[in-house]
């Protein structure tokens, strides 16, 4: 999963781009729910939030590092739950 750092300027553009509805406003800035973020695996070739963020504040979450296979499995779980 990816994460949003405190460099986020709350510009709102990433939230509607997320195919998994993983992004929402937190207490001080936007946040990513790790259980919903597939790093866009299953939907797009690159993370859509990273592609659109004007301040490059969306790195990999060091607490939720996942390989591509794990991200695929998360995508399948999320799809099955819909
Ligand atoms: Fe959503 Fe993709 Fe960004 Fe994860 S990488 S928060 S799935 S847009
Ligand atoms: Fe924050 Fe970047 Fe999302 Fe804008 S696009 S709300 S700066 S994380």
XYZ file of N, CA, C and O and ligand atoms in Angstrom:
344
model
N 0.846 -1.200 0.000
C 0.000 0.000 0.000
C 0.883 1.252 0.000
O 2.015 1.207 0.453
N 0.309 2.315 -0.514
C 0.993 3.602 -0.459
C 0.473 4.390 0.734
O -0.510 4.016 1.375
N 1.170 5.492 1.049
C 0.722 6.348 2.156
C 0.884 7.816 1.744
O 1.655 8.143 0.836
N 0.139 8.670 2.402
C 0.234 10.106 2.145
C 0.954 10.750 3.325
O 0.564 10.562 4.477
N 2.014 11.492 3.025
C 2.794 12.117 4.092
C 2.198 13.481 4.481
O 1.279 13.991 3.830
N 2.776 14.079 5.524
C 2.252 15.375 5.977
C 2.654 16.530 5.063
O 2.358 17.682 5.358
N 3.288 16.203 3.937
C 3.522 17.238 2.925
C 2.287 17.478 2.068
O 2.269 18.395 1.242
N 1.277 16.661 2.248
C 0.009 16.809 1.510
C -0.567 18.206 1.722
O -0.621 18.697 2.851
N -0.981 18.840 0.617
C -1.551 20.195 0.697
C -3.081 20.182 0.587
O -3.705 21.218 0.385
N -3.671 18.989 0.730
C -5.139 18.860 0.725
C -5.783 19.477 -0.515
O -6.787 20.181 -0.417
N -5.186 19.159 -1.661
C -5.701 19.761 -2.900
C -6.908 19.001 -3.444
O -7.526 19.434 -4.418
N -7.222 17.850 -2.883
C -8.440 17.076 -3.206
C -8.417 16.303 -4.522
O -9.388 15.634 -4.822
N -7.349 16.422 -5.322
C -7.450 15.824 -6.653
C -7.268 14.306 -6.668
O -7.735 13.636 -7.580
N -6.591 13.746 -5.681
C -6.341 12.297 -5.719
C -7.561 11.479 -5.320
O -7.776 10.384 -5.852
N -8.338 11.972 -4.398
C -9.440 11.163 -3.844
C -10.353 10.577 -4.924
O -10.601 9.369 -4.928
N -10.847 11.392 -5.871
C -11.754 10.801 -6.873
C -11.050 9.903 -7.884
O -11.720 9.160 -8.601
N -9.727 9.945 -7.942
C -8.989 9.118 -8.911
C -8.792 7.684 -8.434
O -8.466 6.803 -9.227
N -8.958 7.436 -7.149
C -8.653 6.105 -6.608
C -9.731 5.097 -6.996
O -10.898 5.282 -6.652
N -9.357 4.020 -7.681
C -10.345 3.026 -8.104
C -10.875 2.180 -6.949
O -11.862 1.458 -7.112
N -10.230 2.259 -5.800
C -10.626 1.432 -4.653
C -11.238 2.243 -3.508
O -11.453 1.710 -2.425
N -11.483 3.512 -3.724
C -11.987 4.382 -2.652
C -11.156 4.236 -1.383
O -11.697 4.161 -0.270
N -9.838 4.193 -1.576
C -8.941 4.021 -0.427
C -8.522 5.350 0.194
O -7.927 5.367 1.266
N -8.812 6.463 -0.490
C -8.341 7.769 -0.030
C -9.486 8.556 0.601
O -10.568 8.652 0.036
N -9.214 9.090 1.782
C -10.230 9.948 2.415
C -9.522 11.006 3.254
O -8.342 10.889 3.564
N -10.255 12.038 3.613
C -9.689 13.101 4.427
C -9.492 12.605 5.852
O -10.406 12.071 6.457
N -8.274 12.782 6.366
C -8.006 12.417 7.745
C -8.113 13.636 8.648
O -8.740 14.627 8.284
N -7.484 13.580 9.791
C -7.592 14.695 10.729
C -6.915 15.954 10.217
O -7.418 17.067 10.404
N -5.747 15.784 9.573
C -5.012 16.971 9.107
C -4.764 16.979 7.610
O -4.579 18.029 7.022
N -4.721 15.806 7.020
C -4.518 15.735 5.569
C -5.112 14.432 5.062
O -5.554 13.591 5.862
N -5.125 14.281 3.747
C -5.674 13.061 3.167
C -4.872 11.845 3.607
O -3.674 11.940 3.876
N -5.565 10.704 3.693
C -4.937 9.462 4.134
C -5.364 8.322 3.225
O -6.401 8.401 2.567
N -4.541 7.269 3.210
C -4.849 6.061 2.447
C -5.118 4.922 3.414
O -4.328 4.673 4.331
N -6.254 4.236 3.213
C -6.560 3.043 4.000
C -5.778 1.870 3.395
O -6.071 1.447 2.275
N -4.756 1.356 4.106
C -3.883 0.353 3.508
C -4.616 -0.916 3.047
O -4.211 -1.540 2.073
N -5.670 -1.290 3.750
C -6.366 -2.529 3.383
C -7.099 -2.398 2.053
O -7.503 -3.395 1.458
N -7.279 -1.165 1.571
C -7.985 -0.955 0.305
C -7.053 -0.564 -0.838
O -7.474 -0.548 -1.995
N -5.813 -0.203 -0.529
C -4.897 0.261 -1.583
C -4.151 -0.910 -2.213
O -3.368 -1.583 -1.542
N -4.388 -1.152 -3.495
C -3.678 -2.199 -4.238
C -2.521 -1.609 -5.037
O -1.987 -2.273 -5.917
N -2.163 -0.362 -4.752
C -1.184 0.379 -5.562
C -1.653 0.424 -7.014
O -0.872 0.484 -7.948
N -2.980 0.355 -7.153
C -3.688 0.374 -8.442
C -3.530 -0.912 -9.241
O -4.013 -0.992 -10.383
N -2.894 -1.936 -8.677
C -2.818 -3.243 -9.347
C -4.243 -3.751 -9.577
O -5.097 -3.667 -8.702
N -4.487 -4.243 -10.783
C -5.815 -4.720 -11.157
C -6.628 -3.677 -11.893
O -7.629 -4.006 -12.535
N -6.229 -2.412 -11.785
C -6.986 -1.327 -12.420
C -6.157 -0.537 -13.423
O -6.612 -0.250 -14.525
N -4.937 -0.161 -13.022
C -4.114 0.711 -13.860
C -2.651 0.278 -13.804
O -2.240 -0.425 -12.886
N -1.869 0.729 -14.783
C -0.458 0.384 -14.843
C 0.382 1.147 -13.830
O 1.499 0.748 -13.518
N -0.126 2.260 -13.345
C 0.628 3.036 -12.359
C -0.337 3.613 -11.334
O -1.517 3.822 -11.633
N 0.146 3.868 -10.130
C -0.722 4.434 -9.099
C -1.296 5.784 -9.548
O -0.544 6.718 -9.846
N -2.598 5.860 -9.606
C -3.255 7.056 -10.115
C -3.076 8.264 -9.200
O -2.956 9.398 -9.654
N -3.022 8.011 -7.904
C -2.842 9.132 -6.973
C -1.452 9.748 -7.130
O -1.292 10.971 -7.124
N -0.444 8.882 -7.309
C 0.923 9.376 -7.497
C 1.016 10.174 -8.793
O 1.664 11.223 -8.853
N 0.353 9.652 -9.842
C 0.423 10.307 -11.145
C -0.153 11.721 -11.100
O 0.300 12.604 -11.819
N -1.142 11.942 -10.243
C -1.832 13.239 -10.253
C -1.378 14.180 -9.133
O -1.593 15.395 -9.208
N -0.734 13.653 -8.113
C -0.382 14.490 -6.957
C 0.642 15.568 -7.353
O 1.715 15.249 -7.859
N 0.332 16.841 -7.095
C 1.238 17.918 -7.505
C 2.462 18.089 -6.601
O 3.396 18.797 -6.977
N 2.473 17.456 -5.445
C 3.607 17.667 -4.542
C 4.381 16.382 -4.225
O 5.254 16.370 -3.357
N 4.063 15.291 -4.929
C 4.824 14.040 -4.775
C 4.974 13.617 -3.311
O 6.078 13.403 -2.821
N 3.838 13.504 -2.642
C 3.879 13.151 -1.214
C 3.262 11.776 -0.952
O 2.717 11.539 0.135
N 3.347 10.848 -1.936
C 2.698 9.545 -1.776
C 3.697 8.411 -2.021
O 3.746 7.828 -3.089
N 4.512 8.084 -1.018
C 5.461 6.976 -1.139
C 4.823 5.636 -0.750
O 3.674 5.587 -0.308
N 5.612 4.570 -0.923
C 5.188 3.276 -0.391
C 5.153 3.370 1.133
O 6.029 3.966 1.752
N 4.112 2.808 1.718
C 3.975 2.779 3.173
C 4.941 1.729 3.723
O 4.773 0.538 3.458
N 5.977 2.147 4.476
C 6.955 1.172 4.964
C 6.334 0.120 5.883
O 6.871 -0.982 6.020
N 5.189 0.429 6.462
C 4.525 -0.535 7.340
C 3.666 -1.517 6.552
O 3.161 -2.500 7.100
N 3.470 -1.241 5.254
C 2.628 -2.108 4.419
C 3.279 -2.343 3.069
O 2.695 -2.032 2.023
N 4.497 -2.877 3.097
C 5.169 -3.224 1.840
C 4.605 -4.544 1.332
O 4.565 -5.531 2.070
N 4.194 -4.570 0.069
C 3.584 -5.781 -0.492
C 4.137 -6.022 -1.897
O 4.326 -5.077 -2.656
N 4.360 -7.288 -2.226
C 4.783 -7.584 -3.595
C 3.555 -7.621 -4.502
O 2.420 -7.540 -4.058
N 3.837 -7.737 -5.813
C 2.758 -7.646 -6.791
C 1.708 -8.746 -6.597
O 0.513 -8.505 -6.739
N 2.173 -9.944 -6.252
C 1.243 -11.053 -6.039
C 0.293 -10.751 -4.870
O -0.913 -10.996 -4.951
N 0.846 -10.213 -3.803
C 0.012 -9.864 -2.646
C -0.995 -8.777 -3.007
O -2.155 -8.821 -2.581
N -0.549 -7.826 -3.818
C -1.461 -6.754 -4.235
C -2.568 -7.308 -5.137
O -3.730 -6.899 -5.033
N -2.218 -8.268 -5.985
C -3.233 -8.922 -6.825
C -4.275 -9.625 -5.962
O -5.474 -9.557 -6.226
N -3.795 -10.326 -4.925
C -4.722 -11.038 -4.040
C -5.645 -10.052 -3.333
O -6.841 -10.317 -3.145
N -5.105 -8.897 -2.968
C -5.956 -7.883 -2.328
C -7.010 -7.382 -3.313
O -8.179 -7.224 -2.965
N -6.569 -7.148 -4.561
C -7.509 -6.734 -5.607
C -8.637 -7.755 -5.749
O -9.824 -7.381 -5.812
N -8.295 -9.039 -5.781
C -9.303 -10.096 -5.935
C -10.254 -10.113 -4.732
O -11.465 -10.284 -4.892
N -9.707 -9.926 -3.540
C -10.550 -9.906 -2.330
C -11.525 -8.733 -2.373
O -12.700 -8.871 -2.051
N -11.005 -7.568 -2.754
C -11.863 -6.373 -2.797
C -12.956 -6.545 -3.841
O -14.111 -6.174 -3.622
N -12.601 -7.146 -4.983
C -13.589 -7.345 -6.042
C -14.666 -8.324 -5.585
O -15.849 -8.129 -5.828
N -14.253 -9.384 -4.891
C -15.203 -10.382 -4.421
C -16.156 -9.797 -3.380
O -17.295 -10.238 -3.243
N -15.691 -8.783 -2.651
C -16.494 -8.196 -1.573
C -17.492 -7.169 -2.090
O -18.348 -6.699 -1.341
N -17.375 -6.819 -3.368
C -18.255 -5.775 -3.908
C -19.679 -6.257 -4.090
O -19.906 -7.417 -4.366
Fe -5.892 4.343 -4.601
Fe -4.199 3.464 -6.428
Fe -3.496 5.492 -4.846
Fe -3.701 3.062 -3.804
S -2.230 3.711 -5.383
S -4.542 4.942 -2.933
S -5.377 2.177 -5.007
S -5.124 5.499 -6.376
Fe -2.606 15.568 -0.896
Fe -1.320 14.916 -3.144
Fe -3.814 14.039 -2.685
Fe -3.377 16.609 -3.209
S -3.037 14.890 -4.604
S -4.728 15.774 -1.603
S -1.420 16.940 -2.193
S -1.971 13.502 -1.500
